Amino acid sequence: MPLNFLSTPIDYLSGVGPERAKLLRNELHIQTYGDLANLFPHRYIDKTKYYKVNQLVPEAGQVQVIGKIINVKTAGTGKSTRLVATFADDSGRMELVWFRSQKQIREMLKINEPYVAFGKVARYGAQYSMAHPELELLRDHKSRKRSAMTPIYPSTETLSKRKITNTYIVKLMRRLYSEIHGSFVETLPTHLLEAMRLMPKNEAMVEIHFPSSQEKLQASIYRLKFEELFFIQMELLIQNRVRKTKIKGYVFDRVGEHFNNFFQQHLPFELTGAQKRVVKEIRSDLGTGSHMNRLLQGDVGSGKTIVALLTCLLAIDNGFQACIMAPTEILAQQHYTGVAELLAGTEIEVALLTGSVSKKDRKPIHEALEEGSLHILIGTHALIEDKVQFANLGMAIVDEQHRFGVAQRAKLWKKNDLPPHILVMTATPIPRTLAMSLYGDLDISVIDELPPGRKEIKTVHRYDKNRLAVFAFIRDEIKKGRQIYMVYPLIEESATLDYKDLQDGYESVVREFPLPEYRVSIVHGRMKPEDKDYEMERFVKGETQIMVATTVIEVGVNVPNASVMIIESAERFGLSQLHQLRGRVGRGADQSYCILMTGHKLSTESKTRLETMVSTTDGFEIAEVDLKLRGPGDLMGTRQSGVMSLRLADIIKDNQILAHAREVAKGLLHEDPQLQSRQHANVKRVMQFLQNKKGLWKYIS
Ligand code: ADP
Ligand code: MG
């Protein structure tokens, strides 16, 4: 079947028409014949099975029962009037019930004729009943050619409102298949189909919509999932290979004076094993002559800054400049303070450039940068303004990647003939399984070990009604000289109410902790950036003891003296957000606490989230639970990824198929790197098609 036939607009399929076509497009993203064929059922009703009345159980769901109607009556009065038929087989009796179209149905029903009734059963007392069953005379049922499993397709509220039912979609699918004669082009090499005993594409595309047996259905699903994951892995592997071979990078083959001097004389602590390993990984990248694009993952407090600094020193030792970009002024400021402190007594020149640096102060920075006497520039996106010209930027470090757009990062590229090496640092843990499928062989380093002597943050869950006890605890901590965060949720959809909560919360805190003994800061997204920074500053300097805020404080702020994080309405936060917020405390030598405040009513999922937070502080463990609870689509920073638009496979549940697909893809590329052999012609064609669609790599630069 030529591809262009499958690209026929869905409007042309008989039974669709412009109006329904529009609905299908808007609600299910079905534009073409091909899209419809690729609308896969999310479950099936097994119609190979017939129940006896005495085999029914409340959990049975939709079932088929063979029996006869032995009498029909009207029950109830007024609005609750209903038509009730007694349906019997040799094992017992049940009821069939209709609320709508009672008259017509009554006329159609045949007494004492064998029927197949299909529908969802419910139990009332000792009696089972089925409302609005599908009824078919047994002899018609037997003579009709039908598929054993009824597919249930994804739908939306709008679709059901507009009468686009599952039955309608099934009919459309039949029509579509009779038009396209089910001939899909095989996408996998024959040797693979044989070796893995995979169902051919054509058969799989038919079986998934019209299964002839449970076994064939499973085989078709497996085949299609495998194919889906296989091509994603092929894309990732090829992309990575292209990057490594095509994009040249500066060679940093020297570990020189600056690095060694710092390492021997100025390093304030011994590196953890994980930090050492990561530095080694980075060094080996930098020696290859390829462009480095490495993601450094490390939980909050795992010590990414020192790794960043050592990486900068490697660049400097090889005659290059480096920069560190942070998403906010405060973070840039903190990086600067930290790095400047570490570099005190060395000859390395470092400067800070943010939006609030005055024109007058910028000038010398610009000049020093252009002549190359400034080694490290730290800042916000002010760094990528056109006026900023590096003499020779060799290394760009980006902190907290999800706040930085690709466009912004791409700007750094243009400034030099070769792109600077890139190290992206993030505290958002991405579980291994997901990282593998998202990034393929893109280089990832993980700091999975905290510096020694860290005290574990004590986390508890408290209900709102225990607030007074929590306030008493806060008072004690403040008496010890500690500072407190109090964070309120801010969900866009309910922003107005959320701000009211925040304001009410702030007022009650101020009442509870009055001047002059206590000083309370408030920070939220509706404040002007200057005001926000001013309030943040006051808290950082210890001038206020309590910081009431929305999640604007989420990323990276370092106030070692803050020892208590109170999260209000904690049930409304996602796990990764809770974890990020908790990471704001536990940065000093003192015992720190995280208190999760919630109302009394909690969903099962909220309970799981809270229990997870109380039981572990391991970011990767938390990310795994998060991924299971929410699915990968919600995971921070991964939303735009093409992998998330998987049609059939599930990255978590189909983990093993994924791993297998990856191995197979690797093997194939190893054997035939350019896909030149004839037996891989079809694979090559699909790859070209996918590359034209792009999409997948949009967000990883
Ligand atoms: P993050 O990964 O969150 O950016 P930082 O780099 O800010 O973490 O480090 C957190 C704290 O841990 C800092 O105060 C830093 O000085 C300290 N630190 C980092 N590495 C070590 C180490 N190997 N031994 C002791 N302390 C360390
Ligand atoms: Mg940091």
Short mmCIF file of N, CA and C in Angstrom, two decimals, residues 493-592:
data_model
loop_
_atom_site.label_atom_id
_atom_site.label_comp_id
_atom_site.label_asym_id
_atom_site.label_seq_id
_atom_site.Cartn_x
_atom_site.Cartn_y
_atom_site.Cartn_z
N GLU A 493 -4.75 26.86 37.08
CA GLU A 493 -6.20 26.86 36.86
C GLU A 493 -6.95 27.51 38.02
N SER A 494 -6.40 27.41 39.22
CA SER A 494 -7.13 27.98 40.34
C SER A 494 -6.32 29.10 40.99
N ALA A 495 -5.61 29.85 40.15
CA ALA A 495 -4.67 30.85 40.65
C ALA A 495 -5.31 31.84 41.61
N THR A 496 -6.51 32.32 41.29
CA THR A 496 -7.12 33.35 42.12
C THR A 496 -7.34 32.84 43.54
N LEU A 497 -7.91 31.64 43.63
CA LEU A 497 -8.13 31.05 44.94
C LEU A 497 -6.82 30.78 45.66
N ASP A 498 -5.83 30.32 44.89
CA ASP A 498 -4.54 30.01 45.49
C ASP A 498 -3.88 31.24 46.09
N TYR A 499 -3.99 32.37 45.38
CA TYR A 499 -3.41 33.60 45.92
C TYR A 499 -4.13 34.01 47.19
N LYS A 500 -5.43 33.73 47.20
CA LYS A 500 -6.18 34.06 48.41
C LYS A 500 -5.68 33.19 49.57
N ASP A 501 -5.47 31.91 49.31
CA ASP A 501 -4.93 31.01 50.34
C ASP A 501 -3.60 31.53 50.86
N LEU A 502 -2.76 31.92 49.92
CA LEU A 502 -1.43 32.41 50.28
C LEU A 502 -1.55 33.65 51.16
N GLN A 503 -2.43 34.58 50.73
CA GLN A 503 -2.61 35.82 51.47
C GLN A 503 -3.17 35.53 52.86
N ASP A 504 -4.19 34.66 52.93
CA ASP A 504 -4.77 34.30 54.23
C ASP A 504 -3.70 33.66 55.11
N GLY A 505 -2.93 32.78 54.51
CA GLY A 505 -1.88 32.09 55.25
C GLY A 505 -0.88 33.09 55.81
N TYR A 506 -0.50 34.03 54.96
CA TYR A 506 0.47 35.04 55.37
C TYR A 506 -0.07 35.84 56.55
N GLU A 507 -1.36 36.25 56.42
CA GLU A 507 -1.94 37.06 57.49
C GLU A 507 -1.99 36.30 58.80
N SER A 508 -2.35 35.02 58.73
CA SER A 508 -2.43 34.27 59.98
C SER A 508 -1.03 34.05 60.58
N VAL A 509 -0.04 33.91 59.72
CA VAL A 509 1.33 33.75 60.23
C VAL A 509 1.80 35.04 60.90
N VAL A 510 1.47 36.19 60.25
CA VAL A 510 1.88 37.47 60.83
C VAL A 510 1.19 37.68 62.18
N ARG A 511 -0.07 37.26 62.28
CA ARG A 511 -0.80 37.38 63.54
C ARG A 511 -0.14 36.50 64.62
N GLU A 512 0.22 35.32 64.21
CA GLU A 512 0.81 34.35 65.13
C GLU A 512 2.26 34.71 65.51
N PHE A 513 2.95 35.34 64.55
CA PHE A 513 4.35 35.70 64.77
C PHE A 513 4.55 37.20 64.56
N PRO A 514 4.11 38.00 65.55
CA PRO A 514 4.04 39.45 65.33
C PRO A 514 5.40 40.14 65.51
N LEU A 515 5.47 41.32 64.93
CA LEU A 515 6.59 42.23 65.15
C LEU A 515 6.58 42.63 66.62
N PRO A 516 7.59 43.08 67.25
CA PRO A 516 8.92 43.22 66.66
C PRO A 516 9.76 41.93 66.78
N GLU A 517 9.20 40.94 67.52
CA GLU A 517 10.01 39.76 67.76
C GLU A 517 10.26 38.98 66.47
N TYR A 518 9.21 38.93 65.63
CA TYR A 518 9.32 38.13 64.41
C TYR A 518 9.19 39.00 63.17
N ARG A 519 9.87 38.60 62.12
CA ARG A 519 9.71 39.28 60.83
C ARG A 519 9.44 38.23 59.75
N VAL A 520 8.40 38.51 58.96
CA VAL A 520 7.94 37.52 57.98
C VAL A 520 8.07 38.09 56.57
N SER A 521 8.64 37.32 55.65
CA SER A 521 8.73 37.72 54.24
C SER A 521 7.64 37.03 53.45
N ILE A 522 7.26 37.65 52.35
CA ILE A 522 6.37 36.96 51.42
C ILE A 522 6.88 37.14 49.99
N VAL A 523 6.85 36.06 49.24
CA VAL A 523 7.32 36.10 47.85
C VAL A 523 6.38 35.28 46.97
N HIS A 524 5.91 35.89 45.90
CA HIS A 524 5.10 35.12 44.95
C HIS A 524 5.24 35.68 43.55
N GLY A 525 4.70 34.96 42.59
CA GLY A 525 4.92 35.27 41.19
C GLY A 525 4.29 36.56 40.69
N ARG A 526 3.32 37.09 41.45
CA ARG A 526 2.69 38.32 40.97
C ARG A 526 3.44 39.57 41.40
N MET A 527 4.50 39.37 42.18
CA MET A 527 5.29 40.53 42.60
C MET A 527 6.24 40.93 41.49
N LYS A 528 6.65 42.18 41.52
CA LYS A 528 7.65 42.62 40.56
C LYS A 528 8.96 41.91 40.86
N PRO A 529 9.73 41.57 39.85
CA PRO A 529 11.00 40.86 40.10
C PRO A 529 11.89 41.56 41.13
N GLU A 530 11.93 42.92 41.08
CA GLU A 530 12.78 43.63 42.05
C GLU A 530 12.31 43.37 43.47
N ASP A 531 10.97 43.43 43.65
CA ASP A 531 10.43 43.24 45.00
C ASP A 531 10.69 41.83 45.49
N LYS A 532 10.56 40.91 44.55
CA LYS A 532 10.79 39.51 44.88
C LYS A 532 12.24 39.32 45.34
N ASP A 533 13.15 39.84 44.54
CA ASP A 533 14.56 39.71 44.88
C ASP A 533 14.89 40.37 46.21
N TYR A 534 14.24 41.52 46.45
CA TYR A 534 14.49 42.25 47.69
C TYR A 534 14.07 41.39 48.89
N GLU A 535 12.87 40.81 48.79
CA GLU A 535 12.37 39.97 49.89
C GLU A 535 13.24 38.73 50.07
N MET A 536 13.63 38.13 48.95
CA MET A 536 14.50 36.96 48.99
C MET A 536 15.80 37.31 49.70
N GLU A 537 16.37 38.43 49.29
CA GLU A 537 17.62 38.92 49.89
C GLU A 537 17.52 39.01 51.41
N ARG A 538 16.40 39.61 51.87
CA ARG A 538 16.21 39.79 53.31
C ARG A 538 16.25 38.44 54.02
N PHE A 539 15.61 37.47 53.39
CA PHE A 539 15.57 36.15 54.01
C PHE A 539 16.96 35.51 53.96
N VAL A 540 17.61 35.63 52.81
CA VAL A 540 18.95 35.04 52.67
C VAL A 540 19.89 35.62 53.71
N LYS A 541 19.75 36.94 53.97
CA LYS A 541 20.63 37.59 54.94
C LYS A 541 20.21 37.34 56.38
N GLY A 542 19.08 36.67 56.56
CA GLY A 542 18.64 36.36 57.92
C GLY A 542 17.88 37.49 58.58
N GLU A 543 17.47 38.50 57.80
CA GLU A 543 16.73 39.61 58.39
C GLU A 543 15.28 39.24 58.68
N THR A 544 14.76 38.26 57.96
CA THR A 544 13.43 37.76 58.30
C THR A 544 13.57 36.29 58.67
N GLN A 545 12.66 35.82 59.53
CA GLN A 545 12.81 34.42 59.97
C GLN A 545 11.89 33.46 59.25
N ILE A 546 10.79 34.01 58.72
CA ILE A 546 9.84 33.13 58.05
C ILE A 546 9.65 33.62 56.62
N MET A 547 9.69 32.71 55.69
CA MET A 547 9.46 33.05 54.30
C MET A 547 8.18 32.35 53.85
N VAL A 548 7.14 33.16 53.62
CA VAL A 548 5.90 32.60 53.09
C VAL A 548 5.95 32.77 51.58
N ALA A 549 5.77 31.70 50.84
CA ALA A 549 6.00 31.81 49.40
C ALA A 549 5.19 30.80 48.60
N THR A 550 5.09 31.05 47.31
CA THR A 550 4.61 30.02 46.41
C THR A 550 5.85 29.28 45.92
N THR A 551 5.68 28.45 44.92
CA THR A 551 6.79 27.61 44.49
C THR A 551 7.90 28.37 43.78
N VAL A 552 7.81 29.71 43.73
CA VAL A 552 8.90 30.46 43.10
C VAL A 552 10.25 30.16 43.75
N ILE A 553 10.22 29.68 44.99
CA ILE A 553 11.50 29.41 45.64
C ILE A 553 12.03 28.03 45.31
N GLU A 554 11.32 27.34 44.43
CA GLU A 554 11.63 25.93 44.20
C GLU A 554 13.08 25.66 43.81
N VAL A 555 13.59 26.41 42.87
CA VAL A 555 14.88 26.04 42.30
C VAL A 555 16.07 26.59 43.06
N GLY A 556 16.93 25.70 43.46
CA GLY A 556 18.28 26.01 43.90
C GLY A 556 18.67 27.02 44.97
N VAL A 557 17.73 27.75 45.55
CA VAL A 557 18.15 28.77 46.50
C VAL A 557 18.83 28.14 47.72
N ASN A 558 19.88 28.75 48.16
CA ASN A 558 20.65 28.17 49.25
C ASN A 558 20.65 29.06 50.48
N VAL A 559 19.91 28.66 51.49
CA VAL A 559 19.92 29.36 52.77
C VAL A 559 20.22 28.31 53.83
N PRO A 560 21.51 28.09 54.12
CA PRO A 560 21.88 26.99 55.01
C PRO A 560 21.24 27.08 56.38
N ASN A 561 20.88 28.30 56.79
CA ASN A 561 20.31 28.47 58.12
C ASN A 561 18.83 28.09 58.19
N ALA A 562 18.19 27.91 57.02
CA ALA A 562 16.78 27.52 57.02
C ALA A 562 16.70 26.03 57.34
N SER A 563 15.96 25.69 58.39
CA SER A 563 15.94 24.29 58.81
C SER A 563 14.56 23.64 58.75
N VAL A 564 13.54 24.46 58.50
CA VAL A 564 12.20 23.86 58.45
C VAL A 564 11.49 24.25 57.15
N MET A 565 10.97 23.26 56.46
CA MET A 565 10.18 23.49 55.26
C MET A 565 8.77 23.01 55.55
N ILE A 566 7.83 23.97 55.56
CA ILE A 566 6.44 23.58 55.76
C ILE A 566 5.73 23.69 54.42
N ILE A 567 5.14 22.61 53.98
CA ILE A 567 4.45 22.64 52.69
C ILE A 567 2.95 22.57 52.95
N GLU A 568 2.28 23.65 52.64
CA GLU A 568 0.83 23.72 52.85
C GLU A 568 0.10 23.02 51.71
N SER A 569 -1.05 22.44 52.02
CA SER A 569 -1.84 21.68 51.02
C SER A 569 -0.92 20.75 50.23
N ALA A 570 -0.11 20.03 50.95
CA ALA A 570 0.91 19.19 50.32
C ALA A 570 0.29 18.16 49.37
N GLU A 571 -0.99 17.84 49.61
CA GLU A 571 -1.63 16.84 48.75
C GLU A 571 -1.79 17.35 47.32
N ARG A 572 -1.65 18.65 47.15
CA ARG A 572 -1.84 19.20 45.80
C ARG A 572 -0.55 19.26 44.98
N PHE A 573 0.55 18.96 45.62
CA PHE A 573 1.82 18.99 44.89
C PHE A 573 2.17 17.62 44.32
N GLY A 574 2.86 17.62 43.20
CA GLY A 574 3.40 16.38 42.67
C GLY A 574 4.62 15.96 43.47
N LEU A 575 4.98 14.69 43.35
CA LEU A 575 6.10 14.18 44.13
C LEU A 575 7.42 14.89 43.84
N SER A 576 7.69 15.12 42.56
CA SER A 576 9.00 15.69 42.26
C SER A 576 9.07 17.12 42.79
N GLN A 577 7.94 17.79 42.79
CA GLN A 577 7.92 19.14 43.33
C GLN A 577 8.12 19.13 44.85
N LEU A 578 7.46 18.19 45.51
CA LEU A 578 7.64 18.08 46.96
C LEU A 578 9.11 17.83 47.28
N HIS A 579 9.71 16.97 46.48
CA HIS A 579 11.10 16.64 46.73
C HIS A 579 12.01 17.85 46.51
N GLN A 580 11.75 18.58 45.44
CA GLN A 580 12.52 19.79 45.17
C GLN A 580 12.38 20.79 46.31
N LEU A 581 11.16 20.95 46.78
CA LEU A 581 10.93 21.91 47.86
C LEU A 581 11.66 21.49 49.12
N ARG A 582 11.58 20.22 49.44
CA ARG A 582 12.25 19.73 50.64
C ARG A 582 13.75 19.99 50.56
N GLY A 583 14.27 19.94 49.35
CA GLY A 583 15.70 20.17 49.15
C GLY A 583 16.18 21.56 49.52
N ARG A 584 15.24 22.48 49.78
CA ARG A 584 15.64 23.83 50.21
C ARG A 584 16.20 23.81 51.61
N VAL A 585 15.85 22.81 52.40
CA VAL A 585 16.42 22.76 53.76
C VAL A 585 17.43 21.61 53.83
N GLY A 586 18.07 21.48 54.97
CA GLY A 586 19.07 20.43 55.12
C GLY A 586 20.38 20.79 54.48
N ARG A 587 20.63 22.09 54.34
CA ARG A 587 21.85 22.53 53.66
C ARG A 587 22.91 22.98 54.65
N GLY A 588 22.52 23.04 55.91
CA GLY A 588 23.50 23.45 56.92
C GLY A 588 23.84 22.27 57.82
N ALA A 589 24.45 22.59 58.96
CA ALA A 589 24.90 21.54 59.86
C ALA A 589 23.78 21.06 60.78
N ASP A 590 22.69 21.84 60.85
CA ASP A 590 21.65 21.52 61.83
C ASP A 590 20.68 20.47 61.32
N GLN A 591 20.00 19.82 62.27
CA GLN A 591 18.93 18.90 61.90
C GLN A 591 17.83 19.71 61.22
N SER A 592 17.37 19.22 60.05
CA SER A 592 16.30 19.92 59.34
C SER A 592 15.03 19.08 59.31
#
